[in-house]
Coordinates of C-alpha atoms and ligand atoms in Angstrom, one line a residue:
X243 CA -100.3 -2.4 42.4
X244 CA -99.0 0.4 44.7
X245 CA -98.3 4.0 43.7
X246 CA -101.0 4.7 41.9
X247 CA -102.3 7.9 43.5
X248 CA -98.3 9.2 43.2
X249 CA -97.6 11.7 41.3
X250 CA -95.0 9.5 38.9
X251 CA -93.7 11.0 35.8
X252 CA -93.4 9.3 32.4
X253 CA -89.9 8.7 31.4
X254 CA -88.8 8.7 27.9
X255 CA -85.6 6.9 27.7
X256 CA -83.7 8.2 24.2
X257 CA -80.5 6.1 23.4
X258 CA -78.3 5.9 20.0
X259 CA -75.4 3.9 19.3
X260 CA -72.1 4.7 19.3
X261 CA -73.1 8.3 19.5
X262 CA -69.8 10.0 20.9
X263 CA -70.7 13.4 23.2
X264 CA -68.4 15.3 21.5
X265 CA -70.3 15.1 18.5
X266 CA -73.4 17.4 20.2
X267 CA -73.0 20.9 20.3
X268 CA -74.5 21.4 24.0
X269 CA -70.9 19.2 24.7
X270 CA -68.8 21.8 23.1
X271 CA -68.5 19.9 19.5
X272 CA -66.1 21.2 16.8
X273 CA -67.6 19.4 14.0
X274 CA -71.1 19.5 14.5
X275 CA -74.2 21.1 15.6
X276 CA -77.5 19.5 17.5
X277 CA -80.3 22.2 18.2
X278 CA -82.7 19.8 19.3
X279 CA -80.7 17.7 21.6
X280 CA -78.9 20.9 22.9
X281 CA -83.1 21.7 23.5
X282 CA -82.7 18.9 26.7
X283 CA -79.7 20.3 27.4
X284 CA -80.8 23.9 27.8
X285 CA -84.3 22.8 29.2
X286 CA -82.1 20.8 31.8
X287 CA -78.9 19.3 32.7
X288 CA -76.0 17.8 31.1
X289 CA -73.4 15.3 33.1
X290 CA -70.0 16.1 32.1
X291 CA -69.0 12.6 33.4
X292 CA -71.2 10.2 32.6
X293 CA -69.0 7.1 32.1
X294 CA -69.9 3.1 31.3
X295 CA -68.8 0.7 32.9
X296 CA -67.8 -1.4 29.9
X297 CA -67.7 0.6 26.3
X298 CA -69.0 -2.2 24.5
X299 CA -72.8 -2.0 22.8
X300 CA -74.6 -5.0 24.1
X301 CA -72.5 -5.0 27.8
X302 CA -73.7 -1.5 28.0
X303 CA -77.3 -1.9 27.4
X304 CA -77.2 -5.2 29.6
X305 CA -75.9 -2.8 32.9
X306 CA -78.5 -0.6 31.5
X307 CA -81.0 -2.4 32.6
X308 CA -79.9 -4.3 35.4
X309 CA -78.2 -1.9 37.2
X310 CA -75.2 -3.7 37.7
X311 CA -71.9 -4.6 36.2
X312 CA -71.3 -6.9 33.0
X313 CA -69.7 -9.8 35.0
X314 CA -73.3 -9.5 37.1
X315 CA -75.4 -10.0 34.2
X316 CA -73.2 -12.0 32.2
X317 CA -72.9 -9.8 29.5
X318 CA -69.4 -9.3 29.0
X319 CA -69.0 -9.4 25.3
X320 CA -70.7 -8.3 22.1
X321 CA -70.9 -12.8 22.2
X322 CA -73.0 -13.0 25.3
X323 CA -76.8 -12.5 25.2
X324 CA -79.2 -11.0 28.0
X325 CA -80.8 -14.0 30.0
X326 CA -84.3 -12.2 30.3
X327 CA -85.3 -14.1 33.4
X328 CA -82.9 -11.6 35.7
X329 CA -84.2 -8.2 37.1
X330 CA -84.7 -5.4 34.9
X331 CA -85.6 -2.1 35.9
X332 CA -88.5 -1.9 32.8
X333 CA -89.9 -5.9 34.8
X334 CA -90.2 -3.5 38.2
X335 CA -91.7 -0.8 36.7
X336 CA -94.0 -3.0 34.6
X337 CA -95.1 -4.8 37.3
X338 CA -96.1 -1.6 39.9
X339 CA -98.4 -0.5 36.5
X340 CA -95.8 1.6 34.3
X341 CA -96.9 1.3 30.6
X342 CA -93.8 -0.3 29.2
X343 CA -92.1 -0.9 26.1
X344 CA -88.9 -0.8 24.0
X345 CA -88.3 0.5 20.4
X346 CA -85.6 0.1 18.3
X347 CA -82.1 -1.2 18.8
X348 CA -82.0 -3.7 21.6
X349 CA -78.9 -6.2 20.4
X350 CA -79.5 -8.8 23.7
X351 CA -80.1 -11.5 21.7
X352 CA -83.4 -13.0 20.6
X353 CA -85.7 -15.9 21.2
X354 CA -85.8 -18.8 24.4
X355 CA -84.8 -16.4 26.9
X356 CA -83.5 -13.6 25.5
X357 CA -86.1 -11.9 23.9
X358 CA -87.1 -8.4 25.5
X359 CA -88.4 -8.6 28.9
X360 CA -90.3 -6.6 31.3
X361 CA -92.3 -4.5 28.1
X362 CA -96.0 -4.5 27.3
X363 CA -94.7 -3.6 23.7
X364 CA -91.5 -4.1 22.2
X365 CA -90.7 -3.9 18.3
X366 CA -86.5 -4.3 18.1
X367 CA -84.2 -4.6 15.5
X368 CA -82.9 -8.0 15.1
X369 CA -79.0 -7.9 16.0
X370 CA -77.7 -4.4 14.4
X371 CA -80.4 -3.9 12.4
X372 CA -80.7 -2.1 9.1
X373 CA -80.8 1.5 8.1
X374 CA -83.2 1.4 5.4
X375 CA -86.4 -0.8 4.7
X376 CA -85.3 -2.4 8.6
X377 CA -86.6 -5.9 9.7
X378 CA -88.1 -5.5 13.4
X379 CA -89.3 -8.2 15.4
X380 CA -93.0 -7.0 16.9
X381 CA -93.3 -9.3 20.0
X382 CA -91.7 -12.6 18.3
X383 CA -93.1 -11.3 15.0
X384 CA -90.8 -10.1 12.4
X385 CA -92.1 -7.7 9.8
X386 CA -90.5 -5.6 7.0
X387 CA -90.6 -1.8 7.2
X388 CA -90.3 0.6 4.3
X389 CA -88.3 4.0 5.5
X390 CA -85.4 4.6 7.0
X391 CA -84.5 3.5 10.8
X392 CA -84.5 6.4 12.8
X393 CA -87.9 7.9 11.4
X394 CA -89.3 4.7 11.7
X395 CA -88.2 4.2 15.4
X396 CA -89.0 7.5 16.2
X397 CA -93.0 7.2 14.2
X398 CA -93.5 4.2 16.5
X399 CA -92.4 5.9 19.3
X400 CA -95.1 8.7 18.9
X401 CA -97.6 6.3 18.0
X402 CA -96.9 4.1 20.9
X403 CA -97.0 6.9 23.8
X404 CA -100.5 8.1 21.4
X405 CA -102.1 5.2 22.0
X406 CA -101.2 4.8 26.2
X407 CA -103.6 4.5 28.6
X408 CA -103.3 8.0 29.9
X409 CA -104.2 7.4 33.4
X410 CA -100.8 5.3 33.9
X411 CA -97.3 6.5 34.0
X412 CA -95.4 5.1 30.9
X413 CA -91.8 4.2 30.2
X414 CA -90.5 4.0 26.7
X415 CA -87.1 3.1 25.5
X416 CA -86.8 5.1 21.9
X417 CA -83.8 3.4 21.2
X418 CA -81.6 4.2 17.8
X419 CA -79.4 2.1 15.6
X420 CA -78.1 5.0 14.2
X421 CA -74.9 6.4 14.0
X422 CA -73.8 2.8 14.1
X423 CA -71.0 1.5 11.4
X424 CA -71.7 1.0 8.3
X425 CA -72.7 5.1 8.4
X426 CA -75.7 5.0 6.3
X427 CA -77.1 8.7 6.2
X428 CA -81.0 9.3 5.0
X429 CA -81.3 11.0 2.1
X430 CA -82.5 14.1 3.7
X431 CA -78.8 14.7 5.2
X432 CA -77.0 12.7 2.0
X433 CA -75.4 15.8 1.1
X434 CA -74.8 17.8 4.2
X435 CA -71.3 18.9 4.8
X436 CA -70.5 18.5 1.5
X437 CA -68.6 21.8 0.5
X438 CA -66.8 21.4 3.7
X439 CA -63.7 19.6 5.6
X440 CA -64.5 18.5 9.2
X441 CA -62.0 19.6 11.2
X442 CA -58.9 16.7 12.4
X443 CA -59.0 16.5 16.3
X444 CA -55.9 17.4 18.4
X445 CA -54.6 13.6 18.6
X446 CA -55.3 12.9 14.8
X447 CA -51.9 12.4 14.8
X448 CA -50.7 10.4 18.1
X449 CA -47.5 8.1 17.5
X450 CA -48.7 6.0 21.0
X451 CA -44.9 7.1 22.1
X452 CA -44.7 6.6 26.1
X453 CA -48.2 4.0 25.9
X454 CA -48.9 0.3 26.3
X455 CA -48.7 -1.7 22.8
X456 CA -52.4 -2.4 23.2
X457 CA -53.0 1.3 22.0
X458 CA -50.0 0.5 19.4
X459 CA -51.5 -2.7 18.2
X460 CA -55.3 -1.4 18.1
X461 CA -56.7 -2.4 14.7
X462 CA -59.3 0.6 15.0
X463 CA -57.3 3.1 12.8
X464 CA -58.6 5.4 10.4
X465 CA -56.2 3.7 8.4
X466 CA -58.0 0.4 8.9
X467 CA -61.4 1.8 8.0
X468 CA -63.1 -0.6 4.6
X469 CA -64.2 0.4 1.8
X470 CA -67.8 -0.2 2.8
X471 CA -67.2 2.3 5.4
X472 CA -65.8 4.9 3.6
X473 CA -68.4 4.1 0.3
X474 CA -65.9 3.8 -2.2
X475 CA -61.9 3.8 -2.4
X476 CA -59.4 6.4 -2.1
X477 CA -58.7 7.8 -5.2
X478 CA -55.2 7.0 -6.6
X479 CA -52.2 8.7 -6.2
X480 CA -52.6 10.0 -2.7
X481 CA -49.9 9.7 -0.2
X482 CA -50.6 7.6 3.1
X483 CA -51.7 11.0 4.9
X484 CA -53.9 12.0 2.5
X485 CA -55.3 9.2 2.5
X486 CA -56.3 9.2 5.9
X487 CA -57.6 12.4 5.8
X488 CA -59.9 11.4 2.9
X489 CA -61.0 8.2 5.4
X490 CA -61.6 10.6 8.2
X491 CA -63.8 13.0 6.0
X492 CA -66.1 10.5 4.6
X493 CA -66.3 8.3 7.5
X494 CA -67.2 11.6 9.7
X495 CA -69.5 12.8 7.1
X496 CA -71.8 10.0 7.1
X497 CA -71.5 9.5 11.0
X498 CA -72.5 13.1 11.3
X499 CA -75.4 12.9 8.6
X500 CA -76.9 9.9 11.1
X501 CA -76.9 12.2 13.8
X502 CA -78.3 14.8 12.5
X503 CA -81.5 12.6 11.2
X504 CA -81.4 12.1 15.2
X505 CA -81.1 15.3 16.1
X506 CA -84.3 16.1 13.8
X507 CA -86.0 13.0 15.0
X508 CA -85.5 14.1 18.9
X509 CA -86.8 17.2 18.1
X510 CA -90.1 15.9 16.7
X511 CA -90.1 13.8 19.8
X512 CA -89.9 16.9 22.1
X513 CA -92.6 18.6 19.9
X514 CA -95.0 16.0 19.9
X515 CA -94.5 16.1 24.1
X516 CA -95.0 19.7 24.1
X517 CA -98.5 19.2 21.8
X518 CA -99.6 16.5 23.9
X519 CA -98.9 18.5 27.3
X520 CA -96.7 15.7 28.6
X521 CA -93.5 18.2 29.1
X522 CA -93.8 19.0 32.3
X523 CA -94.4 15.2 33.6
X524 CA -92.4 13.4 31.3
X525 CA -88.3 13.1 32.4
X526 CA -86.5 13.2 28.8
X527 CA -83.0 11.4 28.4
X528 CA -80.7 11.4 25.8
X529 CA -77.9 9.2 26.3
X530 CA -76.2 6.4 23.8
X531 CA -74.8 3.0 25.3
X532 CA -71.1 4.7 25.0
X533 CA -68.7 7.3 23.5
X534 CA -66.6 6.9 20.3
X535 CA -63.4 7.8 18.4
X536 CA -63.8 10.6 15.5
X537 CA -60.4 10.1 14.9
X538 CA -59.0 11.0 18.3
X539 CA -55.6 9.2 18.8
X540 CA -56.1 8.4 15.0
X541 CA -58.9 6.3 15.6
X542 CA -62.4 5.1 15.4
X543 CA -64.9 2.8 17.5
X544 CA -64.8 2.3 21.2
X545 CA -63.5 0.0 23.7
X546 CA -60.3 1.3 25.1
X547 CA -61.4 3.0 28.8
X548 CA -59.6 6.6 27.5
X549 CA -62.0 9.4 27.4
X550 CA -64.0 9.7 24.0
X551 CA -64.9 6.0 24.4
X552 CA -65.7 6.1 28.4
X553 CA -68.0 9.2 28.0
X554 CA -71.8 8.7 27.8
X555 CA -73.1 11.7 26.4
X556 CA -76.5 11.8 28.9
X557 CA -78.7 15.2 29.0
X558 CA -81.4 15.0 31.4
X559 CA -85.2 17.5 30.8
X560 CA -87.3 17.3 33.9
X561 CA -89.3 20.4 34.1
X562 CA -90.0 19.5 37.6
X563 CA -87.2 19.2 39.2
X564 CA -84.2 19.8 37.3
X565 CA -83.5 23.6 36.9
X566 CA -82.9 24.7 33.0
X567 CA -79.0 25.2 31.9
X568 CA -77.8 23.1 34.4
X569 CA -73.9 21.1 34.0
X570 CA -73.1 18.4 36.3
X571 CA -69.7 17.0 37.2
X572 CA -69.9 14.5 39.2
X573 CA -69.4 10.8 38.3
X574 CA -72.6 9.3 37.1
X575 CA -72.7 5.5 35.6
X576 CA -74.8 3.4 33.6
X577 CA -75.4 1.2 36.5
X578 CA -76.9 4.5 37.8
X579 CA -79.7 5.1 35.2
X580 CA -81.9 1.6 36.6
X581 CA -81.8 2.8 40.5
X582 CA -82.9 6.3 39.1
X583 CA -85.8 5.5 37.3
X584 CA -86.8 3.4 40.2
X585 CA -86.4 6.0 42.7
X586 CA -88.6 8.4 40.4
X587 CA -91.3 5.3 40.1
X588 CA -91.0 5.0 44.4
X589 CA -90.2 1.8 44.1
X590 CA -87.5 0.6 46.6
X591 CA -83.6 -0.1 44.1
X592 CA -83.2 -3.5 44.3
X593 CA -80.8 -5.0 46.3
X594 CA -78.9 -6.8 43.6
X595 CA -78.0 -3.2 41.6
X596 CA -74.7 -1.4 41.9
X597 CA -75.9 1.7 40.7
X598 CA -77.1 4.7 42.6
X599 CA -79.9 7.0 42.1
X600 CA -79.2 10.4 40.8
X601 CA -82.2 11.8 41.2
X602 CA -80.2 14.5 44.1
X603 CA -77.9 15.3 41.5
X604 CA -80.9 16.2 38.8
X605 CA -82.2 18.5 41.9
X606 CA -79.0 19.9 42.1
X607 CA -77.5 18.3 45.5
X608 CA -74.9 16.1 45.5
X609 CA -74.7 13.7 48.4
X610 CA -71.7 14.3 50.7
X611 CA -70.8 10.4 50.0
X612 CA -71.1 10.5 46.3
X613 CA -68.4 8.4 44.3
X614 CA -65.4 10.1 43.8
X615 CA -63.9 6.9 41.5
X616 CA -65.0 4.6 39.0
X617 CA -64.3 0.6 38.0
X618 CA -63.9 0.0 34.5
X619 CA -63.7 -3.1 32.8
X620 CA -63.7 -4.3 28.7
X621 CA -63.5 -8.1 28.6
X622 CA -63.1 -8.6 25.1
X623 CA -59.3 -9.7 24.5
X624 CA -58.7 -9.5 20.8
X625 CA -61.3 -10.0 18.9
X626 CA -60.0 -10.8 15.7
X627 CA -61.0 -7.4 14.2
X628 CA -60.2 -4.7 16.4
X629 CA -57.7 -6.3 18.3
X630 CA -58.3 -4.4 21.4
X631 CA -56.2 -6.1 24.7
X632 CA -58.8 -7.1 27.3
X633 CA -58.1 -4.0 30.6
X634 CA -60.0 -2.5 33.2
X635 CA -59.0 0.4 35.4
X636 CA -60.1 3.4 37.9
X637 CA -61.0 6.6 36.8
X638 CA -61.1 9.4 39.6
X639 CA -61.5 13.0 38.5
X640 CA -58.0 14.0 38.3
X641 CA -56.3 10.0 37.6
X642 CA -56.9 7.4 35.3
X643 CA -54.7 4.0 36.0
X644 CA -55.4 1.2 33.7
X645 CA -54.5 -2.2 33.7
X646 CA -54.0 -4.2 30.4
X647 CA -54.1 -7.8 31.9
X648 CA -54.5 -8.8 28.0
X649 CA -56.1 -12.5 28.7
X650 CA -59.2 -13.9 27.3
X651 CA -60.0 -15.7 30.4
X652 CA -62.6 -17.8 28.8
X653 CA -64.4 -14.9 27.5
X654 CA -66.5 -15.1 24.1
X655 CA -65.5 -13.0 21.4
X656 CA -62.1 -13.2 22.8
X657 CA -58.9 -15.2 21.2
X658 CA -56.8 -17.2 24.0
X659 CA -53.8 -15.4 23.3
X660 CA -51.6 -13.9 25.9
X661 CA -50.3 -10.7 25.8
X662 CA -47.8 -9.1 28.4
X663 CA -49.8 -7.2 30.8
X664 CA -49.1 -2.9 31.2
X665 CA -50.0 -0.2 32.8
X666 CA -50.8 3.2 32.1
X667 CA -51.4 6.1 34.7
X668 CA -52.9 9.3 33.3
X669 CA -52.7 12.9 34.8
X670 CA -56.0 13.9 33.4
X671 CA -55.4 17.4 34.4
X672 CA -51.9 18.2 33.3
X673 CA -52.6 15.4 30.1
X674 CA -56.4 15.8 29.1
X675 CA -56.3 13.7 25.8
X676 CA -54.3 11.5 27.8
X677 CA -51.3 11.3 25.6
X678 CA -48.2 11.3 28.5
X679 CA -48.4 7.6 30.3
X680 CA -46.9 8.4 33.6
X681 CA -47.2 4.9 35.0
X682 CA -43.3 4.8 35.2
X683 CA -42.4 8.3 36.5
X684 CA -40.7 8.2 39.9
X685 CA -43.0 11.7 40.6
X686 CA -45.8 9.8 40.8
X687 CA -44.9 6.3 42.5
X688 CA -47.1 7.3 45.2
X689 CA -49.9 8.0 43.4
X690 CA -49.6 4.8 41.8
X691 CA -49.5 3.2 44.9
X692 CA -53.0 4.9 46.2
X693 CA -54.9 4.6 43.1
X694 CA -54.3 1.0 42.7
X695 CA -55.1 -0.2 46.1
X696 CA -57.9 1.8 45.6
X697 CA -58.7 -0.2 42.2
X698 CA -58.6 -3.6 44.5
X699 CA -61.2 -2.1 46.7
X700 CA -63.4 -1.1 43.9
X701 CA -63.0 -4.2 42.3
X702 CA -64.0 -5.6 45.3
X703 CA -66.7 -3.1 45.8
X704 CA -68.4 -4.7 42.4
X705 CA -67.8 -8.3 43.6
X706 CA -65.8 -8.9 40.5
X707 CA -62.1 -10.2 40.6
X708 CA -58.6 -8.5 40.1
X709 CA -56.2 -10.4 38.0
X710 CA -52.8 -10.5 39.6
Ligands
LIG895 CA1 -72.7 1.0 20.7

């Protein structure tokens, strides 16, 4: 073992599901608030353009811990489960005498070679899990719990950084099922909200007039939303628009009563650092394995690369080293997070990652040659539920070109059904919720022409393939 005599500081890795970052107040949110995880925010930084690679659950927590992209790792569908026997930043970490383990959601897949690897503890959810009374499987064990998820999680999370050897740095993944569909608030939160109306976002509305037909043929409507996700039927007599408001309100509701059982369960987390002394040493992340719809372009869930779905919310504490109230801007990716909790354990980043360190940016410097662009890519190519058209893209800070190449290509999860590829080019400065597809207008031919030779190169870049 190397690194002993470092000074290495604990990380404690923090990730829901599906938890979009405009539903946290430190991100500006219209319908909610989240004292304790505006706490890390105000205590630290918060990236303004944190983006994943593929907004997807189980792709996204596969780059997670590999550091590199979904065609990499071979987890390019909510089909495909992690093979374990690849690198994982916890397996380096482990092995240079990091205390290890992994709580909660993990949704890799389970048994042979696809149980968790790399942990001295783990105690996961099997597949989504449950929100109350949860099965978890304790190192190949399963056991019943009595409770509700994310104070379960959250107990074991305590009790597993109590019982640490405290003379080794630890790294624990508190990882949250919640505010996954079906919306199952605790009853703490059952009635919060309940005298009120959520506010509709700006593109409740959108009529997908100028866009490809894979955002007209989405299947991720509030419209499309089930009974079991709204608890209970529309009552009768509305007309089509109310009864999509009356969707949206009780589907927000409930996603918004999971969070805040989050945002109470983070904030006994930070507590119980602060009693035990480990603030100052310990980096605290909040992040969750993508962004989501809350009714934006009328929809919910994830998938498509625009905006609410690409955006990782990811708020950063570090007493150390990361100066209180920061905001960040540049891009950061999930491929990132594995180099960066390598760099802060001085261990060399593998050679096989993709990702970059970010630990300048958390002191506030950002390299001269830091990425100016980003490769996107969602395999999945209609589903059979969402219907979503398989695409990948380039985001840059002022463009967004996508390509909706809308074949399987083998892919699980994925029907073998062509569709006729598009494109859409957004000016995310003039057209911020990305409403105006430009990909046609003769004003911007040549930025066409840059941004997609620039997409070849990133494609390139990430050893993947373009589709022409
Ligand atoms: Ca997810």
């Amino acid at each position: 073992m190397s690194g002993q005599n470092l000074n290495r500081p604990n990380i404690l890795f923090i990730m829901s599901d599906d938890h979009a970052s405009h539903a946290i107040s430190a991100y500006g949110s219209k319908v909610n608030s989240t004292p304790n995880l505006d706490r890390i925010a105000n205590e630290g930084v918060r990236f303004d353009h944190c983006f994943c690679t593929n907004s997807i659950c189980a792709p996204s927590r596969a780059t997670i811990l590999t550091g590199v992209y979904n065609h990499i790792n071979g987890v390019k569908t909510l089909g495909d489960d992690l093979d374990g026997r690849q690198v994982t930043f916890p397996k380096l970490l482990q092995a240079d005498g990091y205390q290890t383990a992994i709580i909660g959601k993990w949704h890799l897949g389970h048994g042979g070679n696809y149980d968790p690897t790399g942990f001295d503890y783990w105690n996961v959810l099997p597949d989504q899990g449950d929100y109350n009374n949860p099965e978890m499987i304790e190192m190949g064990n399963k056991k019943r719990y009595e409770g509700y998820v994310t104070d379960i999680i959250t107990d074991m999370s305590v009790d597993w950084i109590k019982a640490r050897d405290p003379e080794r740095p630890f790294m624990l993944m508190s990882h949250h099922k919640a505010p996954h569909r079906h919306w199952e608030p605790d009853k703490k939160h059952m009635h919060l909200y309940e005298d009120i109306d959520i506010p509709e976002p700006e593109t409740f509305n959108d009529d997908y007039a100028t866009r490809s037909q894979a955002a007209v043929q989405a299947k991720m409507r509030i419209d499309d939303l089930n009974d079991q996700d709204t608890k209970g039927t529309p009552p009768e007599g509305l007309t089509p628009e109310e009864v999509r408001s009356w969707k949206y309100q009780r589907y927000m509701k409930d996603y918004l009563r999971c969070i805040a059982s989050i945002d109470d369960n983070v904030g006994r987390m930070l507590d119980y650092l602060d009693e035990a002394g480990l603030a100052e040493d310990t980096i605290v992340i909040y992040t969750s394995d993508q962004g989501f719809f809350l009714g934006d372009h009328g929809w919910f869930d994830k998938r498509f690369m625009y905006e609410e779905s690409l955006r990782m919310p990811f708020l950063v504490r570090y007493p150390r080293e990361i100066k209180p109230g920061s905001v960040n801007s540049d891009i950061v990716l999930n491929t990132d997070f594995a180099p960066t909790f390598l760099e802060y354990a001085y261990l060399p980043i593998h050679e096989r990652m993709q990702g970059k360190s970010i630990r300048p940016l958390l002191r506030g410097v950002t390299p001269d040659d830091w990425r100016t662009s980003m490769y996107y890519r969602y395999w999945m190519h209609l589903d059979g539920c969402h219907e979503v058209y398989s695409h990948y893209g380039i985001r840059t800070h002022d463009y967004k070109l996508i390509y909706y190449y809308a074949q399987a290509l083998g892919t699980t999860d994925s029907r073998d059904e062509n569709r006729p590829p598009e494109w859409e080019l957004f000016d995310l400065k003039q057209d911020p919720y990305e409403l105006n597809n430009v990909y046609d207008s003769p004003k911007y031919a040549d930025r066409v022409a840059v941004l997609t030779t620039e997409l070849e190169q990133l494609i390139a870049d990430a050893k993947d393939e373009a589709i022409h």
